[in-house]
Amino acid sequence: LLKGPSWKCQVIPLLHGMKSPIRLFWRDPVECLESLFSNPLFHDQLDFIPRHVYKTAAWLLHVYSE
């Protein structure tokens, strides 16, 4: 398996007497996109132009999705 982008961790300072610090874990979105675009498993699975999808052949019900 290909290695994806690494996780980052940022400790957020204590606010208003909280007992333990808050740790924010995140990944760089640009690194995530680079990883997806360079992955050979997705080379023919990514669409870069919008397309219309309908539930019926008569184009009566438009499907909106991500």
Short mmCIF file of C-alpha atoms in Angstrom, two decimals:
data_model
loop_
_atom_site.label_atom_id
_atom_site.label_comp_id
_atom_site.label_asym_id
_atom_site.label_seq_id
_atom_site.Cartn_x
_atom_site.Cartn_y
_atom_site.Cartn_z
CA LEU A 1 0.00 0.00 0.00
CA LEU A 2 1.07 3.52 -0.70
CA LYS A 3 1.82 5.72 2.29
CA GLY A 4 -0.54 8.66 2.65
CA PRO A 5 0.07 12.09 4.13
CA SER A 6 1.23 12.19 7.73
CA TRP A 7 -0.92 13.33 10.61
CA LYS A 8 -0.08 16.62 12.29
CA CYS A 9 -0.78 17.44 15.94
CA GLN A 10 -1.20 20.86 17.48
CA VAL A 11 -1.73 21.42 21.19
CA ILE A 12 -4.22 24.18 21.88
CA PRO A 13 -3.56 26.14 25.09
CA LEU A 14 -5.87 25.68 28.06
CA LEU A 15 -8.81 28.03 28.23
CA HIS A 16 -11.05 28.89 31.18
CA GLY A 17 -9.61 26.38 33.65
CA MET A 18 -9.85 23.24 31.54
CA LYS A 19 -8.11 20.26 33.15
CA SER A 20 -6.32 18.87 30.09
CA PRO A 21 -5.04 20.51 26.92
CA ILE A 22 -6.87 20.02 23.65
CA ARG A 23 -4.95 18.23 20.91
CA LEU A 24 -5.97 18.94 17.34
CA PHE A 25 -5.03 16.21 14.86
CA TRP A 26 -5.18 17.11 11.18
CA ARG A 27 -3.73 16.43 7.75
CA ASP A 28 -2.65 18.97 5.18
CA PRO A 29 -5.42 19.03 2.52
CA VAL A 30 -2.93 19.81 -0.27
CA GLU A 31 -0.88 16.73 0.67
CA CYS A 32 -4.08 14.66 0.71
CA LEU A 33 -5.01 15.80 -2.80
CA GLU A 34 -1.48 15.16 -4.07
CA SER A 35 -1.65 11.66 -2.59
CA LEU A 36 -4.99 10.94 -4.26
CA PHE A 37 -3.91 12.29 -7.65
CA SER A 38 -0.67 10.29 -7.63
CA ASN A 39 -2.30 7.03 -6.49
CA PRO A 40 -2.46 4.54 -9.41
CA LEU A 41 -5.63 2.95 -7.96
CA PHE A 42 -7.54 6.17 -8.68
CA HIS A 43 -6.02 7.06 -12.07
CA ASP A 44 -9.27 6.32 -13.96
CA GLN A 45 -11.69 7.00 -11.08
CA LEU A 46 -11.42 10.78 -10.74
CA ASP A 47 -13.69 13.15 -12.68
CA PHE A 48 -12.58 16.73 -13.23
CA ILE A 49 -15.68 17.96 -15.03
CA PRO A 50 -19.24 18.04 -13.68
CA ARG A 51 -21.71 15.55 -15.06
CA HIS A 52 -25.49 15.27 -14.84
CA VAL A 53 -26.94 12.15 -13.24
CA TYR A 54 -30.65 11.39 -13.48
CA LYS A 55 -32.72 8.65 -11.85
CA THR A 56 -34.98 8.17 -14.86
CA ALA A 57 -34.36 7.95 -18.60
CA ALA A 58 -36.77 10.86 -19.12
CA TRP A 59 -34.45 13.16 -17.14
CA LEU A 60 -37.20 14.04 -14.67
CA LEU A 61 -35.35 13.57 -11.38
CA HIS A 62 -31.90 15.16 -11.10
CA VAL A 63 -29.54 13.60 -8.54
CA TYR A 64 -27.30 15.96 -6.53
CA SER A 65 -24.36 14.37 -4.80
CA GLU A 66 -20.72 14.89 -3.88
#
